[in-house]
Amino acid sequence: MRIDVVTIFPGYLDALDLSLVGKARRDGLLDLRVHDLRDWTTDRHRTVDDTPFGGGAGMVMRPDVWGRALDDVLGRTGGGDPAGRQVLLVPTPSGERLTQRTVEDLATVDQLVLACGRYEGIDARVAEHYADAGVEVREFSLGDYVLNGGEVAALVVVEAVARLLPGVVGNPQSLVEESHGAAGLLEYPVYTKPPAWAGREVPEILLSGHHGNIARWRRDLALERTAERRPDMVGTLDPADLDRRDRAV
Ligand SMILES: NC(=O)c1ccno1
């Protein structure tokens, strides 16, 4: 998979040289390219923004600069047809909420391009232009809060997607029972040595060695945690599951 990040702060993405994502890049599992939007400016001040039409505070990022950058990154300058499925992602507080289901879909894409806006955002014609040109455009939000730009959201997307790529996470089984997985639950609580700490004991069942009972206990705790913390998720569960918990031994 190829991921391109276009930003006026390339250094923000240095964290993607670290840990699992950094190793995936070095192992050739992920082709991650970070681009400085100012490389596509044409004036000596390398200007990327201007005042908003209609007035208002702040500045808006220019469509002509973004257009030159995205045409290059999307491989649309040479006239050839780019290979594979491309998705242009635009982080914005006005976007659709990013979910694990969306991340799982993005992990199957051939090329992701993240356009990191700053100031008041990117001229609306940019997303329109590429959508009309047949590019899959997704304006997405991490949550109901506002960041100073799209770079942090880009870090989140790259990490969330990269960890799903084959070979990136050491034990793929660790992806199975995570929060927001196929079961639609939050993950159960986890424990390790020492068995007693600060007067608190590890739940006895986890020391029993009875795998069936441990699995049932973990499922029950996942259901309980989900019902307590994310009642909105409970509505999507199979009622038989909730009923089964009530009958758990
Ligand atoms: N909430 C968000 O994802 C966001 C992106 C840029 N600013 O805020």
PDB file of C-alpha atoms and ligand atoms in Angstrom:
ATOM      1  CA  MET A   1       0.000   0.000   0.000  1.00  0.00           C
ATOM      2  CA  ARG A   2       1.037   3.558  -0.749  1.00  0.00           C
ATOM      3  CA  ILE A   3       0.108   6.459   1.507  1.00  0.00           C
ATOM      4  CA  ASP A   4       0.899  10.059   0.609  1.00  0.00           C
ATOM      5  CA  VAL A   5       0.578  12.878   3.128  1.00  0.00           C
ATOM      6  CA  VAL A   6       0.573  16.471   1.837  1.00  0.00           C
ATOM      7  CA  THR A   7       1.168  19.114   4.511  1.00  0.00           C
ATOM      8  CA  ILE A   8       2.873  22.438   5.217  1.00  0.00           C
ATOM      9  CA  PHE A   9       4.394  20.818   8.313  1.00  0.00           C
ATOM     10  CA  PRO A  10       6.161  17.644   7.048  1.00  0.00           C
ATOM     11  CA  GLY A  11       8.046  17.352  10.339  1.00  0.00           C
ATOM     12  CA  TYR A  12       4.756  16.625  12.095  1.00  0.00           C
ATOM     13  CA  LEU A  13       4.809  13.207  10.432  1.00  0.00           C
ATOM     14  CA  ASP A  14       8.299  12.261  11.696  1.00  0.00           C
ATOM     15  CA  ALA A  15       6.648  10.058  14.326  1.00  0.00           C
ATOM     16  CA  LEU A  16       5.790   7.680  11.462  1.00  0.00           C
ATOM     17  CA  ASP A  17       9.465   6.674  11.340  1.00  0.00           C
ATOM     18  CA  LEU A  18       9.007   5.030  14.743  1.00  0.00           C
ATOM     19  CA  SER A  19       7.607   1.752  16.100  1.00  0.00           C
ATOM     20  CA  LEU A  20       5.445  -0.560  13.977  1.00  0.00           C
ATOM     21  CA  VAL A  21       4.767   1.939  11.210  1.00  0.00           C
ATOM     22  CA  GLY A  22       8.459   2.760  10.899  1.00  0.00           C
ATOM     23  CA  LYS A  23       9.315  -0.944  10.749  1.00  0.00           C
ATOM     24  CA  ALA A  24       6.587  -1.562   8.152  1.00  0.00           C
ATOM     25  CA  ARG A  25       8.165   1.161   5.991  1.00  0.00           C
ATOM     26  CA  ARG A  26      11.637  -0.332   6.375  1.00  0.00           C
ATOM     27  CA  ASP A  27      10.285  -3.815   5.641  1.00  0.00           C
ATOM     28  CA  GLY A  28       8.623  -2.560   2.459  1.00  0.00           C
ATOM     29  CA  LEU A  29       5.101  -3.313   3.739  1.00  0.00           C
ATOM     30  CA  LEU A  30       4.095   0.349   3.543  1.00  0.00           C
ATOM     31  CA  ASP A  31       5.193   2.968   1.004  1.00  0.00           C
ATOM     32  CA  LEU A  32       4.642   6.187   2.975  1.00  0.00           C
ATOM     33  CA  ARG A  33       5.573   9.483   1.321  1.00  0.00           C
ATOM     34  CA  VAL A  34       5.347  12.880   3.051  1.00  0.00           C
ATOM     35  CA  HIS A  35       5.202  15.973   0.821  1.00  0.00           C
ATOM     36  CA  ASP A  36       5.590  19.695   1.603  1.00  0.00           C
ATOM     37  CA  LEU A  37       2.675  21.527  -0.022  1.00  0.00           C
ATOM     38  CA  ARG A  38       4.913  24.579  -0.453  1.00  0.00           C
ATOM     39  CA  ASP A  39       6.906  22.636  -3.063  1.00  0.00           C
ATOM     40  CA  TRP A  40       3.972  23.357  -5.422  1.00  0.00           C
ATOM     41  CA  THR A  41       3.880  27.112  -4.839  1.00  0.00           C
ATOM     42  CA  THR A  42       5.073  29.465  -7.571  1.00  0.00           C
ATOM     43  CA  ASP A  43       5.861  32.688  -5.700  1.00  0.00           C
ATOM     44  CA  ARG A  44       9.003  33.547  -3.790  1.00  0.00           C
ATOM     45  CA  HIS A  45       7.075  33.632  -0.514  1.00  0.00           C
ATOM     46  CA  ARG A  46       5.775  30.096  -1.177  1.00  0.00           C
ATOM     47  CA  THR A  47       2.232  31.249  -0.418  1.00  0.00           C
ATOM     48  CA  VAL A  48      -0.432  28.591   0.196  1.00  0.00           C
ATOM     49  CA  ASP A  49      -3.343  30.665   1.507  1.00  0.00           C
ATOM     50  CA  ASP A  50      -5.384  33.813   0.998  1.00  0.00           C
ATOM     51  CA  THR A  51      -8.303  35.708   2.536  1.00  0.00           C
ATOM     52  CA  PRO A  52     -11.760  34.074   2.432  1.00  0.00           C
ATOM     53  CA  PHE A  53     -14.320  35.245  -0.151  1.00  0.00           C
ATOM     54  CA  GLY A  54     -17.363  36.539   1.718  1.00  0.00           C
ATOM     55  CA  GLY A  55     -15.219  37.757   4.593  1.00  0.00           C
ATOM     56  CA  GLY A  56     -14.669  36.124   7.931  1.00  0.00           C
ATOM     57  CA  ALA A  57     -11.717  35.430  10.159  1.00  0.00           C
ATOM     58  CA  GLY A  58      -8.639  33.523   9.164  1.00  0.00           C
ATOM     59  CA  MET A  59      -7.237  32.389   5.851  1.00  0.00           C
ATOM     60  CA  VAL A  60      -8.219  29.692   3.355  1.00  0.00           C
ATOM     61  CA  MET A  61      -5.802  27.380   1.545  1.00  0.00           C
ATOM     62  CA  ARG A  62      -5.575  28.063  -2.168  1.00  0.00           C
ATOM     63  CA  PRO A  63      -7.088  25.568  -4.658  1.00  0.00           C
ATOM     64  CA  ASP A  64      -4.445  26.171  -7.342  1.00  0.00           C
ATOM     65  CA  VAL A  65      -1.573  25.121  -5.083  1.00  0.00           C
ATOM     66  CA  TRP A  66      -3.487  22.079  -3.802  1.00  0.00           C
ATOM     67  CA  GLY A  67      -4.478  21.196  -7.348  1.00  0.00           C
ATOM     68  CA  ARG A  68      -0.882  21.068  -8.565  1.00  0.00           C
ATOM     69  CA  ALA A  69       0.155  19.022  -5.555  1.00  0.00           C
ATOM     70  CA  LEU A  70      -2.707  16.517  -5.723  1.00  0.00           C
ATOM     71  CA  ASP A  71      -2.467  16.105  -9.508  1.00  0.00           C
ATOM     72  CA  ASP A  72       1.178  15.112  -9.029  1.00  0.00           C
ATOM     73  CA  VAL A  73       0.632  12.850  -6.028  1.00  0.00           C
ATOM     74  CA  LEU A  74      -2.423  11.178  -7.583  1.00  0.00           C
ATOM     75  CA  GLY A  75      -0.475  10.638 -10.803  1.00  0.00           C
ATOM     76  CA  ARG A  76      -2.854  12.811 -12.822  1.00  0.00           C
ATOM     77  CA  THR A  77      -0.264  15.078 -14.435  1.00  0.00           C
ATOM     78  CA  GLY A  78       1.191  12.587 -16.889  1.00  0.00           C
ATOM     79  CA  GLY A  79      -2.118  11.835 -18.568  1.00  0.00           C
ATOM     80  CA  GLY A  80      -1.857   8.140 -17.713  1.00  0.00           C
ATOM     81  CA  ASP A  81      -4.444   6.233 -15.708  1.00  0.00           C
ATOM     82  CA  PRO A  82      -3.242   5.793 -12.133  1.00  0.00           C
ATOM     83  CA  ALA A  83      -3.100   2.186 -11.047  1.00  0.00           C
ATOM     84  CA  GLY A  84      -5.557   0.825  -8.513  1.00  0.00           C
ATOM     85  CA  ARG A  85      -8.113   2.271  -6.116  1.00  0.00           C
ATOM     86  CA  GLN A  86      -7.215   5.729  -4.825  1.00  0.00           C
ATOM     87  CA  VAL A  87      -8.864   7.546  -1.936  1.00  0.00           C
ATOM     88  CA  LEU A  88      -8.333  11.229  -1.168  1.00  0.00           C
ATOM     89  CA  LEU A  89      -8.815  11.778   2.569  1.00  0.00           C
ATOM     90  CA  VAL A  90      -9.383  15.261   3.943  1.00  0.00           C
ATOM     91  CA  PRO A  91      -9.340  15.579   7.745  1.00  0.00           C
ATOM     92  CA  THR A  92     -11.846  18.218   8.881  1.00  0.00           C
ATOM     93  CA  PRO A  93     -14.082  18.735  11.932  1.00  0.00           C
ATOM     94  CA  SER A  94     -16.950  19.026   9.441  1.00  0.00           C
ATOM     95  CA  GLY A  95     -16.320  15.530   8.084  1.00  0.00           C
ATOM     96  CA  GLU A  96     -17.954  12.151   8.624  1.00  0.00           C
ATOM     97  CA  ARG A  97     -16.845  10.389  11.823  1.00  0.00           C
ATOM     98  CA  LEU A  98     -13.920   8.010  11.236  1.00  0.00           C
ATOM     99  CA  THR A  99     -14.762   4.482  12.431  1.00  0.00           C
ATOM    100  CA  GLN A 100     -12.939   1.151  12.552  1.00  0.00           C
ATOM    101  CA  ARG A 101     -15.123  -0.085   9.707  1.00  0.00           C
ATOM    102  CA  THR A 102     -13.899   2.820   7.574  1.00  0.00           C
ATOM    103  CA  VAL A 103     -10.296   2.099   8.602  1.00  0.00           C
ATOM    104  CA  GLU A 104     -10.720  -1.567   7.625  1.00  0.00           C
ATOM    105  CA  ASP A 105     -11.961  -0.481   4.183  1.00  0.00           C
ATOM    106  CA  LEU A 106      -9.102   2.004   3.776  1.00  0.00           C
ATOM    107  CA  ALA A 107      -6.615  -0.770   4.549  1.00  0.00           C
ATOM    108  CA  THR A 108      -7.671  -2.455   1.271  1.00  0.00           C
ATOM    109  CA  VAL A 109      -6.994   0.613  -0.892  1.00  0.00           C
ATOM    110  CA  ASP A 110      -4.030   0.841  -3.269  1.00  0.00           C
ATOM    111  CA  GLN A 111      -3.228   4.505  -2.568  1.00  0.00           C
ATOM    112  CA  LEU A 112      -4.400   6.812   0.221  1.00  0.00           C
ATOM    113  CA  VAL A 113      -3.690  10.526  -0.145  1.00  0.00           C
ATOM    114  CA  LEU A 114      -4.115  12.654   2.978  1.00  0.00           C
ATOM    115  CA  ALA A 115      -4.568  16.372   2.328  1.00  0.00           C
ATOM    116  CA  CYS A 116      -3.776  18.147   5.595  1.00  0.00           C
ATOM    117  CA  GLY A 117      -5.484  21.522   5.753  1.00  0.00           C
ATOM    118  CA  ARG A 118      -4.486  24.366   8.035  1.00  0.00           C
ATOM    119  CA  TYR A 119      -5.915  27.823   8.842  1.00  0.00           C
ATOM    120  CA  GLU A 120      -9.694  27.804   8.071  1.00  0.00           C
ATOM    121  CA  GLY A 121      -9.339  24.849   5.758  1.00  0.00           C
ATOM    122  CA  ILE A 122      -8.913  24.054   2.071  1.00  0.00           C
ATOM    123  CA  ASP A 123     -10.952  25.821  -0.659  1.00  0.00           C
ATOM    124  CA  ALA A 124     -14.103  23.699  -1.068  1.00  0.00           C
ATOM    125  CA  ARG A 125     -13.560  23.415  -4.833  1.00  0.00           C
ATOM    126  CA  VAL A 126     -10.615  21.056  -4.282  1.00  0.00           C
ATOM    127  CA  ALA A 127     -12.703  18.191  -2.884  1.00  0.00           C
ATOM    128  CA  GLU A 128     -15.416  18.910  -5.471  1.00  0.00           C
ATOM    129  CA  HIS A 129     -12.902  18.897  -8.326  1.00  0.00           C
ATOM    130  CA  TYR A 130     -11.413  15.521  -7.490  1.00  0.00           C
ATOM    131  CA  ALA A 131     -14.777  13.944  -6.702  1.00  0.00           C
ATOM    132  CA  ASP A 132     -16.066  15.141 -10.111  1.00  0.00           C
ATOM    133  CA  ALA A 133     -12.893  13.722 -11.676  1.00  0.00           C
ATOM    134  CA  GLY A 134     -13.796  10.297 -10.324  1.00  0.00           C
ATOM    135  CA  VAL A 135     -11.500  10.221  -7.315  1.00  0.00           C
ATOM    136  CA  GLU A 136     -13.029   8.741  -4.150  1.00  0.00           C
ATOM    137  CA  VAL A 137     -12.980  11.700  -1.731  1.00  0.00           C
ATOM    138  CA  ARG A 138     -13.715  11.303   1.976  1.00  0.00           C
ATOM    139  CA  GLU A 139     -13.846  14.312   4.282  1.00  0.00           C
ATOM    140  CA  PHE A 140     -13.528  12.754   7.736  1.00  0.00           C
ATOM    141  CA  SER A 141     -13.415  13.774  11.403  1.00  0.00           C
ATOM    142  CA  LEU A 142     -11.726  12.029  14.315  1.00  0.00           C
ATOM    143  CA  GLY A 143     -14.394  13.340  16.670  1.00  0.00           C
ATOM    144  CA  ASP A 144     -16.411  16.336  17.783  1.00  0.00           C
ATOM    145  CA  TYR A 145     -13.515  18.669  18.498  1.00  0.00           C
ATOM    146  CA  VAL A 146     -11.293  20.989  16.471  1.00  0.00           C
ATOM    147  CA  LEU A 147      -7.578  20.602  15.824  1.00  0.00           C
ATOM    148  CA  ASN A 148      -5.266  23.241  14.367  1.00  0.00           C
ATOM    149  CA  GLY A 149      -4.791  21.196  11.216  1.00  0.00           C
ATOM    150  CA  GLY A 150      -5.083  17.792   9.607  1.00  0.00           C
ATOM    151  CA  GLU A 151      -1.636  16.431  10.525  1.00  0.00           C
ATOM    152  CA  VAL A 152      -2.652  14.768  13.807  1.00  0.00           C
ATOM    153  CA  ALA A 153      -5.618  13.158  12.038  1.00  0.00           C
ATOM    154  CA  ALA A 154      -3.219  11.954   9.336  1.00  0.00           C
ATOM    155  CA  LEU A 155      -1.025  10.332  11.998  1.00  0.00           C
ATOM    156  CA  VAL A 156      -4.112   8.580  13.401  1.00  0.00           C
ATOM    157  CA  VAL A 157      -5.253   7.284  10.017  1.00  0.00           C
ATOM    158  CA  VAL A 158      -1.800   6.055   9.005  1.00  0.00           C
ATOM    159  CA  GLU A 159      -1.349   4.166  12.285  1.00  0.00           C
ATOM    160  CA  ALA A 160      -4.894   2.747  12.321  1.00  0.00           C
ATOM    161  CA  VAL A 161      -4.615   1.570   8.686  1.00  0.00           C
ATOM    162  CA  ALA A 162      -0.982   0.393   8.731  1.00  0.00           C
ATOM    163  CA  ARG A 163      -1.518  -1.924  11.718  1.00  0.00           C
ATOM    164  CA  LEU A 164      -4.138  -3.821   9.694  1.00  0.00           C
ATOM    165  CA  LEU A 165      -1.762  -4.498   6.788  1.00  0.00           C
ATOM    166  CA  PRO A 166      -0.527  -8.099   6.588  1.00  0.00           C
ATOM    167  CA  GLY A 167       2.779  -8.617   8.410  1.00  0.00           C
ATOM    168  CA  VAL A 168       2.766  -5.325  10.329  1.00  0.00           C
ATOM    169  CA  VAL A 169       1.467  -6.587  13.669  1.00  0.00           C
ATOM    170  CA  GLY A 170       3.525  -9.541  14.970  1.00  0.00           C
ATOM    171  CA  ASN A 171       0.574 -11.676  16.052  1.00  0.00           C
ATOM    172  CA  PRO A 172      -2.539 -11.103  13.881  1.00  0.00           C
ATOM    173  CA  GLN A 173      -4.577 -12.801  16.619  1.00  0.00           C
ATOM    174  CA  SER A 174      -4.117  -9.658  18.717  1.00  0.00           C
ATOM    175  CA  LEU A 175      -6.295  -7.819  16.191  1.00  0.00           C
ATOM    176  CA  VAL A 176      -9.210 -10.226  16.673  1.00  0.00           C
ATOM    177  CA  GLU A 177     -10.556  -9.292  20.127  1.00  0.00           C
ATOM    178  CA  GLU A 178      -9.823  -5.577  20.061  1.00  0.00           C
ATOM    179  CA  SER A 179     -12.375  -2.889  20.801  1.00  0.00           C
ATOM    180  CA  HIS A 180     -14.594  -2.066  17.798  1.00  0.00           C
ATOM    181  CA  GLY A 181     -13.762  -5.422  16.207  1.00  0.00           C
ATOM    182  CA  ALA A 182     -16.163  -7.756  14.403  1.00  0.00           C
ATOM    183  CA  ALA A 183     -18.049  -8.455  17.658  1.00  0.00           C
ATOM    184  CA  GLY A 184     -18.961  -4.767  17.954  1.00  0.00           C
ATOM    185  CA  LEU A 185     -17.785  -4.604  21.579  1.00  0.00           C
ATOM    186  CA  LEU A 186     -15.222  -2.787  23.688  1.00  0.00           C
ATOM    187  CA  GLU A 187     -12.305  -4.983  24.749  1.00  0.00           C
ATOM    188  CA  TYR A 188     -12.396  -6.775  28.108  1.00  0.00           C
ATOM    189  CA  PRO A 189      -9.949  -5.692  30.906  1.00  0.00           C
ATOM    190  CA  VAL A 190      -6.462  -7.232  30.768  1.00  0.00           C
ATOM    191  CA  TYR A 191      -4.066  -8.232  33.593  1.00  0.00           C
ATOM    192  CA  THR A 192      -0.465  -9.441  33.984  1.00  0.00           C
ATOM    193  CA  LYS A 193       2.084 -10.157  36.750  1.00  0.00           C
ATOM    194  CA  PRO A 194       2.318  -9.607  39.648  1.00  0.00           C
ATOM    195  CA  PRO A 195      -0.894 -11.455  40.659  1.00  0.00           C
ATOM    196  CA  ALA A 196      -1.320  -9.050  43.587  1.00  0.00           C
ATOM    197  CA  TRP A 197      -0.594  -5.310  43.402  1.00  0.00           C
ATOM    198  CA  ALA A 198      -1.604  -2.442  45.693  1.00  0.00           C
ATOM    199  CA  GLY A 199      -3.926  -4.797  47.528  1.00  0.00           C
ATOM    200  CA  ARG A 200      -5.651  -5.732  44.281  1.00  0.00           C
ATOM    201  CA  GLU A 201      -5.801  -9.325  43.059  1.00  0.00           C
ATOM    202  CA  VAL A 202      -6.091 -10.529  39.463  1.00  0.00           C
ATOM    203  CA  PRO A 203      -9.600 -12.026  38.902  1.00  0.00           C
ATOM    204  CA  GLU A 204      -9.425 -15.656  40.081  1.00  0.00           C
ATOM    205  CA  ILE A 205     -10.967 -17.009  36.899  1.00  0.00           C
ATOM    206  CA  LEU A 206      -7.925 -15.863  34.893  1.00  0.00           C
ATOM    207  CA  LEU A 207      -5.700 -18.091  37.052  1.00  0.00           C
ATOM    208  CA  SER A 208      -7.998 -21.119  36.667  1.00  0.00           C
ATOM    209  CA  GLY A 209      -6.570 -22.413  33.399  1.00  0.00           C
ATOM    210  CA  HIS A 210     -10.146 -23.180  32.280  1.00  0.00           C
ATOM    211  CA  HIS A 211     -10.139 -21.672  28.792  1.00  0.00           C
ATOM    212  CA  GLY A 212     -13.892 -21.997  28.246  1.00  0.00           C
ATOM    213  CA  ASN A 213     -14.761 -20.198  31.464  1.00  0.00           C
ATOM    214  CA  ILE A 214     -12.092 -17.555  30.810  1.00  0.00           C
ATOM    215  CA  ALA A 215     -13.509 -16.908  27.330  1.00  0.00           C
ATOM    216  CA  ARG A 216     -17.017 -16.611  28.778  1.00  0.00           C
ATOM    217  CA  TRP A 217     -15.823 -14.250  31.543  1.00  0.00           C
ATOM    218  CA  ARG A 218     -14.011 -12.058  29.013  1.00  0.00           C
ATOM    219  CA  ARG A 219     -17.084 -11.919  26.784  1.00  0.00           C
ATOM    220  CA  ASP A 220     -19.264 -10.968  29.729  1.00  0.00           C
ATOM    221  CA  LEU A 221     -16.878  -8.207  30.785  1.00  0.00           C
ATOM    222  CA  ALA A 222     -16.733  -6.905  27.214  1.00  0.00           C
ATOM    223  CA  LEU A 223     -20.542  -6.773  27.085  1.00  0.00           C
ATOM    224  CA  GLU A 224     -20.688  -5.092  30.504  1.00  0.00           C
ATOM    225  CA  ARG A 225     -18.042  -2.529  29.610  1.00  0.00           C
ATOM    226  CA  THR A 226     -19.740  -1.768  26.309  1.00  0.00           C
ATOM    227  CA  ALA A 227     -23.145  -1.325  27.951  1.00  0.00           C
ATOM    228  CA  GLU A 228     -21.660   0.991  30.588  1.00  0.00           C
ATOM    229  CA  ARG A 229     -19.340   3.111  28.418  1.00  0.00           C
ATOM    230  CA  ARG A 230     -20.851   2.984  24.942  1.00  0.00           C
ATOM    231  CA  PRO A 231     -24.590   2.278  25.186  1.00  0.00           C
ATOM    232  CA  ASP A 232     -24.808   3.525  21.594  1.00  0.00           C
ATOM    233  CA  MET A 233     -22.894   0.415  20.516  1.00  0.00           C
ATOM    234  CA  VAL A 234     -25.166  -1.964  22.411  1.00  0.00           C
ATOM    235  CA  GLY A 235     -28.003  -1.219  19.991  1.00  0.00           C
ATOM    236  CA  THR A 236     -26.035  -2.878  17.180  1.00  0.00           C
ATOM    237  CA  LEU A 237     -25.479  -6.123  19.110  1.00  0.00           C
ATOM    238  CA  ASP A 238     -27.338  -9.399  18.575  1.00  0.00           C
ATOM    239  CA  PRO A 239     -29.967  -9.572  21.380  1.00  0.00           C
ATOM    240  CA  ALA A 240     -29.118 -13.265  21.751  1.00  0.00           C
ATOM    241  CA  ASP A 241     -25.673 -12.221  22.929  1.00  0.00           C
ATOM    242  CA  LEU A 242     -27.086  -9.975  25.629  1.00  0.00           C
ATOM    243  CA  ASP A 243     -29.493 -12.736  26.672  1.00  0.00           C
ATOM    244  CA  ARG A 244     -26.636 -15.265  26.754  1.00  0.00           C
ATOM    245  CA  ARG A 245     -24.719 -13.055  29.172  1.00  0.00           C
ATOM    246  CA  ASP A 246     -27.612 -13.152  31.632  1.00  0.00           C
ATOM    247  CA  ARG A 247     -27.441 -16.953  31.524  1.00  0.00           C
ATOM    248  CA  ALA A 248     -23.649 -17.073  31.905  1.00  0.00           C
ATOM    249  CA  VAL A 249     -22.433 -19.481  34.589  1.00  0.00           C
TER     250      VAL A 249
HETATM  251  N1  LIG B   1     -11.877  16.726  14.382  1.00  0.00           N
HETATM  252  C1  LIG B   1     -10.991  16.486  13.391  1.00  0.00           C
HETATM  253  O1  LIG B   1     -10.785  15.361  12.912  1.00  0.00           O
HETATM  254  C2  LIG B   1     -10.232  17.639  12.856  1.00  0.00           C
HETATM  255  C3  LIG B   1      -9.420  17.640  11.742  1.00  0.00           C
HETATM  256  C4  LIG B   1      -8.928  18.936  11.634  1.00  0.00           C
HETATM  257  N2  LIG B   1      -9.438  19.645  12.662  1.00  0.00           N
HETATM  258  O2  LIG B   1     -10.239  18.857  13.424  1.00  0.00           O
END
